[in-house]
Short mmCIF file of C-alpha atoms in Angstrom, two decimals:
data_model
loop_
_atom_site.label_atom_id
_atom_site.label_comp_id
_atom_site.label_asym_id
_atom_site.label_seq_id
_atom_site.Cartn_x
_atom_site.Cartn_y
_atom_site.Cartn_z
CA MET A 1 108.21 73.52 68.52
CA THR A 2 110.49 76.35 69.59
CA ARG A 3 109.28 79.91 69.85
CA GLU A 4 111.95 81.03 67.37
CA LYS A 5 110.88 78.53 64.70
CA ALA A 6 107.25 79.53 65.15
CA GLN A 7 108.18 83.20 64.66
CA CYS A 8 109.90 82.41 61.38
CA LEU A 9 107.00 80.32 60.05
CA VAL A 10 104.44 82.95 61.01
CA ALA A 11 106.55 85.71 59.41
CA GLU A 12 106.74 83.72 56.17
CA ASN A 13 102.95 83.43 56.10
CA MET A 14 101.96 86.89 57.32
CA LYS A 15 100.48 87.95 53.96
CA ILE A 16 98.26 84.86 53.87
CA LEU A 17 97.27 85.38 57.51
CA TYR A 18 96.39 89.04 56.91
CA ALA A 19 94.37 88.19 53.77
CA TRP A 20 92.46 85.56 55.77
CA ALA A 21 91.78 88.07 58.55
CA LEU A 22 90.65 90.75 56.07
CA SER A 23 88.15 88.31 54.54
CA ARG A 24 86.46 87.87 57.91
CA VAL A 25 86.25 91.40 59.32
CA SER A 26 84.95 94.64 57.92
CA ASN A 27 87.93 96.97 58.02
CA LYS A 28 91.71 97.09 57.80
CA GLU A 29 92.27 98.00 61.48
CA ASP A 30 90.24 95.03 62.73
CA ALA A 31 92.09 92.76 60.29
CA GLU A 32 95.41 93.94 61.66
CA ASP A 33 94.20 93.28 65.20
CA LEU A 34 92.94 89.79 64.31
CA ALA A 35 96.15 88.89 62.46
CA GLY A 36 98.25 90.25 65.34
CA ASP A 37 96.26 88.34 67.97
CA THR A 38 96.63 85.16 65.92
CA MET A 39 100.36 85.68 65.51
CA LEU A 40 100.82 86.19 69.27
CA ALA A 41 98.72 83.15 70.12
CA VAL A 42 100.74 80.93 67.75
CA ILE A 43 104.14 82.12 69.03
CA GLU A 44 103.26 82.04 72.72
CA ASN A 45 101.75 78.54 72.50
CA ALA A 46 104.32 77.01 70.13
CA HIS A 47 105.85 74.96 72.96
CA ARG A 48 102.62 72.93 73.12
CA LEU A 49 103.04 71.62 69.58
CA LYS A 50 104.85 68.27 69.86
CA CYS A 51 105.25 67.53 66.14
CA ASP A 52 106.64 70.29 63.89
CA ASP A 53 105.16 68.63 60.80
CA ALA A 54 101.66 69.33 62.14
CA PHE A 55 102.30 73.07 62.33
CA PHE A 56 100.01 74.35 59.57
CA GLY A 57 96.98 72.33 60.64
CA TRP A 58 97.51 73.51 64.22
CA PHE A 59 98.19 77.09 62.99
CA TRP A 60 94.80 77.41 61.29
CA GLN A 61 93.05 75.86 64.29
CA VAL A 62 94.62 78.57 66.47
CA ALA A 63 93.50 81.16 63.89
CA ARG A 64 89.90 79.89 63.99
CA ASN A 65 89.88 79.90 67.82
CA THR A 66 91.31 83.42 67.86
CA TYR A 67 88.64 84.58 65.41
CA SER A 68 85.96 83.01 67.60
CA ASN A 69 87.28 84.90 70.65
CA PHE A 70 87.47 88.05 68.54
CA LEU A 71 83.75 87.77 67.70
CA LYS A 72 82.85 87.16 71.36
CA LYS A 73 84.70 90.31 72.41
CA ARG A 74 83.01 92.30 69.64
CA LYS A 75 79.58 91.04 70.71
CA LYS A 76 80.31 91.91 74.33
CA HIS A 77 81.15 95.48 73.44
CA SER A 78 78.61 95.90 70.63
CA CYS A 79 76.19 97.97 72.74
CA SER A 80 78.80 100.52 73.76
CA ASP A 81 80.14 100.57 70.20
CA LEU A 82 76.64 101.18 68.88
CA ASP A 83 76.07 104.01 71.37
CA SER A 84 79.28 105.71 70.36
CA THR A 85 78.33 105.35 66.69
CA VAL A 86 74.84 106.80 67.15
CA GLU A 87 76.15 109.67 69.30
CA PRO A 88 77.03 112.55 66.94
CA GLN A 89 80.69 113.47 67.13
CA CYS A 90 82.00 117.01 67.05
CA GLU A 91 85.74 117.18 66.73
CA ASP A 92 86.04 120.73 68.03
CA THR A 93 84.00 120.63 71.21
CA PRO A 94 85.83 121.21 74.54
CA GLU A 95 84.79 117.73 75.60
CA SER A 96 86.31 116.07 72.53
CA ILE A 97 89.53 118.08 72.95
CA THR A 98 89.75 116.97 76.60
CA VAL A 99 89.17 113.33 75.59
CA LYS A 100 91.95 113.58 73.01
CA LYS A 101 94.37 115.03 75.56
CA GLU A 102 93.49 112.33 78.05
CA THR A 103 94.01 109.66 75.39
CA VAL A 104 97.41 111.07 74.45
CA CYS A 105 98.42 111.20 78.13
CA ALA A 106 97.27 107.59 78.56
CA LEU A 107 99.27 106.60 75.47
CA HIS A 108 102.41 108.26 76.84
CA ARG A 109 101.81 106.55 80.19
CA GLU A 110 101.51 103.12 78.60
CA LEU A 111 104.60 103.69 76.45
CA ALA A 112 106.52 104.59 79.61
CA LEU A 113 105.55 101.24 81.14
CA LEU A 114 106.63 99.10 78.17
CA ALA A 115 109.65 96.80 78.35
CA LYS A 116 112.74 98.03 76.51
CA ASN A 117 112.43 96.18 73.18
CA HIS A 118 108.70 96.78 72.90
CA ARG A 119 109.09 100.48 73.66
CA ARG A 120 112.00 101.36 71.41
CA CYS A 121 110.67 99.36 68.42
CA SER A 122 107.29 101.09 68.73
CA VAL A 123 108.73 104.58 69.19
CA ASP A 124 111.04 104.17 66.20
CA TYR A 125 108.28 102.71 64.00
CA TYR A 126 105.37 105.02 64.87
CA PHE A 127 107.11 108.23 65.97
CA ASN A 128 110.45 108.19 64.16
CA GLU A 129 108.98 106.48 61.07
CA LEU A 130 111.76 103.92 60.68
CA SER A 131 111.10 100.78 58.66
CA VAL A 132 111.05 97.30 60.19
CA LYS A 133 114.33 96.57 58.42
CA ASP A 134 115.99 99.72 59.80
CA ILE A 135 114.81 98.96 63.31
CA ALA A 136 116.10 95.40 63.08
CA GLU A 137 119.53 96.62 61.99
CA LYS A 138 119.60 99.36 64.64
CA TYR A 139 119.02 96.96 67.53
CA SER A 140 120.57 93.75 66.08
CA LEU A 141 117.18 92.04 65.90
CA THR A 142 115.57 89.96 63.19
CA PRO A 143 112.74 91.55 61.18
CA GLU A 144 110.46 88.82 62.55
CA ASN A 145 111.30 89.88 66.11
CA VAL A 146 110.57 93.51 65.30
CA LYS A 147 107.18 92.56 63.83
CA TYR A 148 106.45 90.49 66.93
CA TYR A 149 107.26 93.41 69.25
CA LEU A 150 105.09 95.78 67.17
CA PHE A 151 102.11 93.42 67.17
CA LYS A 152 102.53 92.70 70.89
CA THR A 153 102.87 96.39 71.73
CA ARG A 154 99.74 97.28 69.76
CA LYS A 155 97.75 94.82 71.85
CA ILE A 156 99.32 95.98 75.14
CA LEU A 157 98.67 99.65 74.38
CA LYS A 158 95.03 99.12 73.40
CA GLU A 159 94.35 97.22 76.62
CA GLY A 160 96.40 99.57 78.79
CA ILE A 161 94.87 102.84 77.58
CA ALA A 162 91.44 101.59 78.66
CA MET A 163 92.71 100.72 82.16
CA GLU A 164 92.57 102.74 85.36
CA ARG A 165 96.18 102.50 86.48
CA GLN A 166 96.76 102.58 90.24
CA PHE A 167 100.38 103.28 91.22
CA GLY A 168 101.71 101.41 94.28
CA GLU A 169 102.22 103.05 97.67
CA LYS A 170 105.97 103.26 97.14
CA SER A 171 105.35 105.76 94.34
CA PHE A 172 104.52 108.41 96.97
CA ASN A 173 105.63 106.81 100.26
CA PRO A 174 109.04 105.11 99.87
CA ALA A 175 109.78 102.29 102.29
CA PRO A 176 112.82 102.64 104.58
CA PHE A 177 115.88 100.82 103.30
CA THR A 178 119.45 100.68 104.54
CA LEU A 179 122.23 98.67 102.94
CA ARG A 180 124.79 97.08 105.24
CA VAL A 181 128.03 95.42 104.13
CA ALA A 182 130.11 93.14 106.31
CA PHE A 183 133.46 93.11 104.58
CA CYS A 184 137.15 92.42 104.68
CA GLY A 185 139.42 94.74 102.72
CA ASN A 186 139.03 98.35 101.63
CA LYS A 187 136.05 100.49 102.56
CA THR A 188 133.08 99.86 100.26
CA GLU A 189 132.34 103.32 98.84
CA GLU A 190 131.09 101.85 95.55
CA TYR A 191 128.27 99.93 97.19
CA GLU A 192 127.45 102.56 99.77
CA ASN A 193 127.14 105.29 97.14
CA LEU A 194 124.43 103.31 95.35
CA PHE A 195 122.11 103.67 98.33
CA GLU A 196 123.41 106.45 100.57
CA LYS A 197 121.49 109.39 99.07
CA ARG A 198 119.27 107.61 96.55
CA LYS A 199 115.90 106.02 97.30
CA LEU A 200 115.16 104.19 94.04
CA PRO A 201 117.60 101.23 94.31
CA GLY A 202 116.32 100.32 97.76
CA GLN A 203 112.69 100.56 96.62
CA VAL A 204 113.42 98.17 93.74
CA LEU A 205 114.97 95.64 96.14
CA THR A 206 112.14 95.77 98.67
CA SER A 207 109.49 95.55 95.91
CA ALA A 208 111.02 92.50 94.19
CA TYR A 209 111.98 90.71 97.42
CA TYR A 210 109.23 88.15 97.99
CA SER A 211 108.26 87.51 94.37
CA PRO A 212 109.80 88.32 90.96
CA MET A 213 108.55 91.46 89.25
CA SER A 214 108.77 92.62 85.66
CA ILE A 215 109.96 96.10 84.77
CA SER A 216 106.37 97.05 83.91
CA GLU A 217 105.16 95.87 87.32
CA LEU A 218 107.95 97.78 89.05
CA CYS A 219 107.00 100.88 87.06
CA ILE A 220 103.46 100.69 88.43
CA GLU A 221 104.60 99.95 91.98
CA LEU A 222 107.21 102.74 92.08
CA GLY A 223 105.62 105.26 89.72
CA VAL A 224 108.78 105.46 87.59
CA PRO A 225 108.92 105.17 83.76
CA ALA A 226 110.69 102.10 82.42
CA VAL A 227 113.23 104.15 80.47
CA TYR A 228 114.69 105.39 83.78
CA LEU A 229 114.18 102.18 85.74
CA GLU A 230 116.04 99.96 83.25
CA ASP A 231 119.42 101.55 84.02
CA GLU A 232 118.89 101.14 87.77
CA ILE A 233 117.97 97.48 87.32
CA LYS A 234 121.03 96.85 85.15
CA VAL A 235 123.32 98.33 87.82
CA LEU A 236 121.65 96.27 90.56
CA CYS A 237 122.05 93.12 88.45
CA ASP A 238 125.71 93.92 87.71
CA TYR A 239 126.43 94.22 91.44
CA GLY A 240 124.53 91.03 92.28
CA PHE A 241 121.64 92.64 94.17
CA LEU A 242 119.08 91.50 91.58
CA LYS A 243 118.79 88.38 89.46
CA LYS A 244 116.80 87.95 86.27
CA THR A 245 114.27 85.13 86.54
CA GLY A 246 112.39 83.89 83.51
CA ALA A 247 111.93 86.02 80.43
CA ASP A 248 111.45 89.47 81.92
CA LYS A 249 111.24 89.32 85.72
CA TYR A 250 113.73 90.19 88.44
CA GLN A 251 114.10 89.17 92.07
CA THR A 252 116.21 90.48 94.95
CA GLN A 253 119.25 88.38 95.83
CA ILE A 254 120.19 89.71 99.28
CA ILE A 255 118.62 89.08 102.67
CA ILE A 256 116.42 91.94 103.89
CA MET A 257 115.56 92.16 107.58
CA ASP A 258 112.28 93.83 108.52
CA GLU A 259 110.70 95.19 111.69
CA GLY A 260 108.96 91.91 112.47
CA PHE A 261 112.26 90.01 112.26
CA PHE A 262 113.89 92.26 114.86
CA ALA A 263 110.88 92.27 117.17
CA GLU A 264 110.83 88.47 117.20
CA THR A 265 114.57 87.78 117.47
CA VAL A 266 115.57 90.46 120.00
CA GLU A 267 112.86 89.42 122.45
CA LYS A 268 113.65 85.72 122.10
CA CYS A 269 117.44 86.17 122.36
CA LYS A 270 117.11 88.28 125.51
CA ARG A 271 114.74 85.76 127.06
CA GLU A 272 116.95 82.77 126.22
CA TYR A 273 120.36 84.24 127.12
CA ALA A 274 119.83 86.93 129.77
CA GLY A 275 120.97 84.53 132.50
CA ARG A 276 124.16 83.48 130.68
CA VAL A 277 125.16 87.07 129.92
CA SER A 278 124.38 88.14 133.52
CA SER A 279 126.82 85.49 134.77
CA VAL A 280 129.51 86.84 132.43
CA CYS A 281 128.95 90.38 133.78
CA HIS A 282 129.30 89.17 137.37
CA SER A 283 132.49 87.27 136.51
CA LEU A 284 134.05 90.26 134.72
CA LYS A 285 133.41 92.52 137.70
CA GLU A 286 135.21 90.03 139.93
CA LYS A 287 138.18 89.78 137.52
CA LEU A 288 138.57 93.51 136.95
CA SER A 289 141.17 93.79 139.72
CA ASP A 290 143.19 90.98 138.11
CA VAL A 291 143.03 92.80 134.78
CA LYS A 292 144.23 96.09 136.30
CA ALA A 293 147.04 94.24 138.09
CA MET A 294 148.55 93.28 134.71
CA GLY A 295 150.06 96.78 134.58
CA PHE A 296 149.52 97.43 130.87
CA ALA A 297 149.46 101.00 129.59
CA GLY A 298 146.11 102.45 130.57
CA SER A 299 145.47 100.00 133.42
CA ASP A 300 144.83 102.99 135.70
CA LEU A 301 142.00 104.32 133.55
CA ASP A 302 138.50 104.78 134.99
CA ARG A 303 137.11 101.53 136.42
CA ASP A 304 133.80 101.70 134.53
CA LEU A 305 135.62 102.43 131.27
CA LEU A 306 137.92 99.43 131.73
CA LEU A 307 135.01 97.17 132.67
CA TRP A 308 133.22 98.16 129.46
CA ASP A 309 136.35 97.61 127.40
CA ILE A 310 137.10 94.12 128.75
CA LEU A 311 133.44 93.22 128.19
CA VAL A 312 133.75 94.23 124.53
CA LEU A 313 137.05 92.34 124.22
CA ALA A 314 135.34 89.24 125.65
CA MET A 315 132.52 89.72 123.11
CA ALA A 316 135.07 89.99 120.29
CA SER A 317 136.85 86.89 121.56
CA GLY A 318 133.54 85.00 121.62
CA TYR A 319 132.83 86.07 118.07
CA ASP A 320 136.30 84.95 116.94
CA ARG A 321 135.66 81.50 118.45
CA ALA A 322 132.24 81.05 116.83
CA PRO A 323 132.24 79.00 113.61
CA LYS A 324 131.75 81.11 110.50
CA ASN A 325 132.29 80.87 106.79
CA ASP A 326 134.90 83.13 105.24
CA PHE A 327 133.68 85.95 103.04
CA SER A 328 133.41 84.83 99.42
CA GLN A 329 131.31 87.46 97.63
CA LYS A 330 133.41 90.01 95.74
CA ILE A 331 132.16 93.44 96.70
CA CYS A 332 134.41 95.82 94.76
CA ARG A 333 138.05 95.96 93.76
CA ASP A 334 139.96 93.87 96.35
CA THR A 335 137.13 93.80 98.90
CA ILE A 336 135.11 90.71 99.76
CA GLY A 337 132.12 90.52 102.06
CA LEU A 338 128.39 90.03 102.50
CA CYS A 339 125.60 92.48 101.60
CA TYR A 340 122.26 92.61 103.40
CA GLY A 341 119.57 95.21 104.01
CA PHE A 342 117.11 96.62 106.56
CA SER A 343 113.59 97.49 105.38
CA CYS A 344 112.81 99.37 108.57
CA ASP A 345 114.17 102.42 110.37
CA ILE A 346 117.29 101.30 112.22
CA ASN A 347 116.34 103.64 115.06
CA ASP A 348 113.24 101.50 115.62
CA VAL A 349 115.21 98.29 116.22
CA PRO A 350 114.24 97.34 119.81
CA VAL A 351 117.68 97.60 121.46
CA LYS A 352 118.95 100.47 123.59
CA ARG A 353 122.56 100.31 122.37
CA LYS A 354 123.02 99.87 118.63
CA ALA A 355 126.37 98.45 117.46
CA SER A 356 127.27 100.27 114.27
CA SER A 357 130.91 99.68 113.35
CA MET A 358 133.39 96.94 114.09
CA ALA A 359 136.98 96.02 113.29
CA PHE A 360 138.91 93.28 115.08
CA PHE A 361 141.60 94.22 114.32
CA TYR A 362 142.03 97.44 112.39
CA ASN A 363 145.66 97.89 111.29
CA ASN A 364 146.61 101.54 111.29
CA GLY A 365 149.67 100.85 109.13
CA ALA A 366 152.13 101.63 111.94
CA GLY A 367 152.47 98.15 113.38
CA GLN A 368 149.65 98.71 115.88
CA LYS A 369 146.25 97.11 115.67
CA ALA A 370 143.10 98.61 117.15
CA ALA A 371 140.06 96.76 118.44
CA VAL A 372 137.03 98.84 117.48
CA LEU A 373 133.36 98.38 118.31
CA GLY A 374 131.32 101.53 117.88
CA PHE A 375 127.84 101.97 119.33
CA ASP A 376 125.07 104.38 118.34
CA LYS A 377 127.14 106.15 115.67
CA ALA A 378 129.54 105.22 112.90
CA PHE A 379 133.12 105.21 114.12
CA ASP A 380 135.67 107.46 112.44
CA PHE A 381 138.70 105.25 111.89
CA SER A 382 140.96 108.30 111.65
CA GLU A 383 140.62 108.41 115.44
CA VAL A 384 142.97 105.42 115.62
CA ASP A 385 145.87 107.49 114.31
CA LYS A 386 145.19 110.25 116.86
CA LEU A 387 145.06 107.81 119.76
CA CYS A 388 148.22 106.09 118.57
CA ALA A 389 149.96 109.47 118.42
CA VAL A 390 148.95 110.25 122.03
CA TYR A 391 150.27 106.88 123.22
CA LYS A 392 153.50 107.20 121.23
CA LYS A 393 154.18 110.68 122.62
CA ASP A 394 153.47 109.78 126.25
CA PRO A 395 152.34 106.20 127.14
CA GLN A 396 151.20 107.42 130.58
CA LYS A 397 148.59 109.69 128.96
CA THR A 398 147.00 107.03 126.77
CA GLU A 399 143.21 107.33 126.54
CA ILE A 400 142.68 103.60 125.90
CA PRO A 401 144.20 100.31 127.09
CA VAL A 402 147.35 99.35 125.17
CA PHE A 403 148.64 95.79 125.33
CA SER A 404 151.78 94.10 124.13
CA LYS A 405 151.29 90.86 122.24
CA GLU A 406 152.18 88.88 125.35
CA GLU A 407 149.81 90.89 127.55
CA TRP A 408 147.07 90.49 124.98
CA ASP A 409 147.42 86.72 124.82
CA ASP A 410 147.45 86.50 128.62
CA LEU A 411 144.30 88.64 128.87
CA ILE A 412 142.30 86.80 126.21
CA TRP A 413 143.41 83.21 126.70
CA ASN A 414 143.93 83.14 130.47
CA ILE A 415 142.07 85.83 132.37
CA LEU A 416 139.04 86.19 130.04
CA ASN A 417 139.07 82.70 128.51
CA ALA A 418 135.97 81.39 130.33
CA GLU A 419 133.99 84.55 129.52
CA GLY A 420 135.04 84.31 125.86
CA ASP A 421 133.74 80.71 125.74
CA SER A 422 130.46 81.70 127.40
CA LEU A 423 129.86 84.59 125.04
CA CYS A 424 130.73 82.34 122.09
CA GLU A 425 127.84 80.08 123.13
CA VAL A 426 125.56 83.13 123.45
CA ILE A 427 126.54 84.37 119.99
CA ARG A 428 126.02 80.93 118.45
CA GLY A 429 122.64 80.53 120.13
CA CYS A 430 121.44 83.99 119.09
CA THR A 431 122.65 83.36 115.53
CA ALA A 432 120.61 80.15 115.42
CA ILE A 433 117.51 82.04 116.59
CA CYS A 434 118.03 84.74 113.96
CA ALA A 435 118.71 82.22 111.19
CA GLU A 436 115.56 80.24 111.98
CA SER A 437 113.45 83.39 111.97
CA MET A 438 114.96 84.49 108.64
CA ARG A 439 114.38 81.06 107.05
CA ASN A 440 110.69 81.48 107.89
CA ARG A 441 110.64 84.94 106.33
CA ALA A 442 113.07 84.86 103.40
CA PRO A 443 111.74 84.16 99.89
CA GLU A 444 112.38 80.78 98.31
CA GLY A 445 115.82 80.55 96.77
CA LEU A 446 117.70 82.66 99.33
CA SER A 447 119.87 80.41 101.47
CA VAL A 448 120.23 81.18 105.19
CA GLU A 449 123.19 79.25 106.64
CA GLU A 450 124.11 80.04 110.24
CA ASP A 451 127.86 80.14 109.58
CA THR A 452 127.31 82.79 106.89
CA PHE A 453 124.32 84.62 108.39
CA ILE A 454 126.36 85.33 111.54
CA HIS A 455 128.16 88.09 109.58
CA ALA A 456 124.81 89.84 108.99
CA VAL A 457 123.43 89.58 112.54
CA ILE A 458 126.53 89.89 114.73
CA MET A 459 126.01 93.63 115.24
CA ILE A 460 122.47 93.13 116.51
CA ILE A 461 123.72 90.31 118.75
CA PHE A 462 126.41 92.61 120.18
CA SER A 463 123.64 95.15 120.81
CA ILE A 464 121.53 92.58 122.65
CA ILE A 465 124.49 91.56 124.83
CA ALA A 466 125.28 95.22 125.57
CA ASP A 467 121.67 95.85 126.64
CA ILE A 468 121.69 92.89 129.03
CA CYS A 469 125.06 93.96 130.45
CA GLU A 470 123.81 97.49 131.15
CA GLU A 471 120.88 95.98 133.02
CA ASN A 472 123.49 94.17 135.14
CA GLY A 473 125.49 97.23 136.11
CA VAL A 474 128.09 97.46 133.35
CA VAL A 475 128.06 101.20 132.71
CA TYR A 476 128.05 102.35 129.11
CA PRO A 477 130.85 104.94 128.97
CA ASP A 478 130.19 108.59 128.33
CA GLU A 479 130.81 109.12 124.61
CA ALA A 480 132.61 112.38 125.42
CA LYS A 481 135.14 110.40 127.46
CA HIS A 482 135.36 107.17 125.47
CA PRO A 483 136.93 107.38 122.00
CA GLY A 484 135.28 104.22 120.64
CA VAL A 485 138.56 102.36 120.23
CA ILE A 486 138.53 99.57 122.78
CA ALA A 487 142.23 98.72 122.84
CA LEU A 488 145.51 98.78 120.96
CA LYS A 489 147.70 95.75 120.48
CA CYS A 490 151.34 96.51 119.76
#
């Protein structure tokens, strides 16, 4: 039998059920509790009834079992009930006033933790004194649903008020969280603004990452009332960060990389590919004179600066050659990409140089394309226009290498071709290591395909390669002298 059909049948027989309950207990409040418990038990177990025609026989069996459990609970608590009855009560004592205040506070706390339909039906019925019919019309519910929520809420509140609630650690000590977006198209202000100066969205994602959580469970973990949390969860669902699972639970839908992931993958990638990257460094040093001999604008720049730049261009070429899936997730407006997160402080990632911004190639709108790979700080793309203006005014004073299309093709596909192939193999191998580690860590249901995951880990792989290269004598340029733009292609 369906839950909906059971609700209707129970609603039609509520008067009979209440009369039956009243005949077995001593007061109206207990009768309401017994009838409510029976109603909940019938609705929540309706799926077990295979033949609808047997409903009423099964219904009264559930009622008898519920009554039996009711008596057991009463017997269990009879001593404490007796003590409280024998103890004389004085309504005006300081102690009784304190107890009342604590009870009211506990009631408000439990109301704050209720799911949306349970909370608003109860508030409107008990506080705003609306009828069941009015509530049903207000929220487009059936009267039977309203009655169900009221009965369910009554049970939840009675159990919750007696509990010692312990908020989770995130309620006072938020976990680190950083959203990253690999994208193609316009800059992703919409997504970044969700997380840039606000802690709550990231705490929701880290809390519901490994297993689904209900709004009530998230309230306890984060120490936030449901009425405020519901809007955050709706926004996260609308943007695809969260997915509703089951009746009332939510689970994170993006990959989140933690401190253990980075500790494992960085060490293993360096161990596996230090030799290959060292060979590339040695080869680039030997070819630097051939690169300078091309005579492109900026070929007379500082030797260490040029060596760093051709290394980065070889890294970019290796990345271009590695197999990867195109972006498919719509981010916002005309932007597509891939969202992922860090649940650790980025400054604690165990690499010396941290790649932070990349564009191969960034079109400045003037027919020139810039190769950009920023380290240790986010790159300001307005710098491209300034550097282009310097080159346009006086090519001899350019601050970065500038290549024609022909010079670019000769550099990438002839002079640096072998190094591009080698770094492609390094990038592919490091991606495989990262993907395997993430498969072992990611919750069930989140797919980790190497050709997609490469977009999420390429910056850390660039950082690993840069670290190894520095250990092999490729000097990281002084940030005061190096603008961050690696090259222009005209």
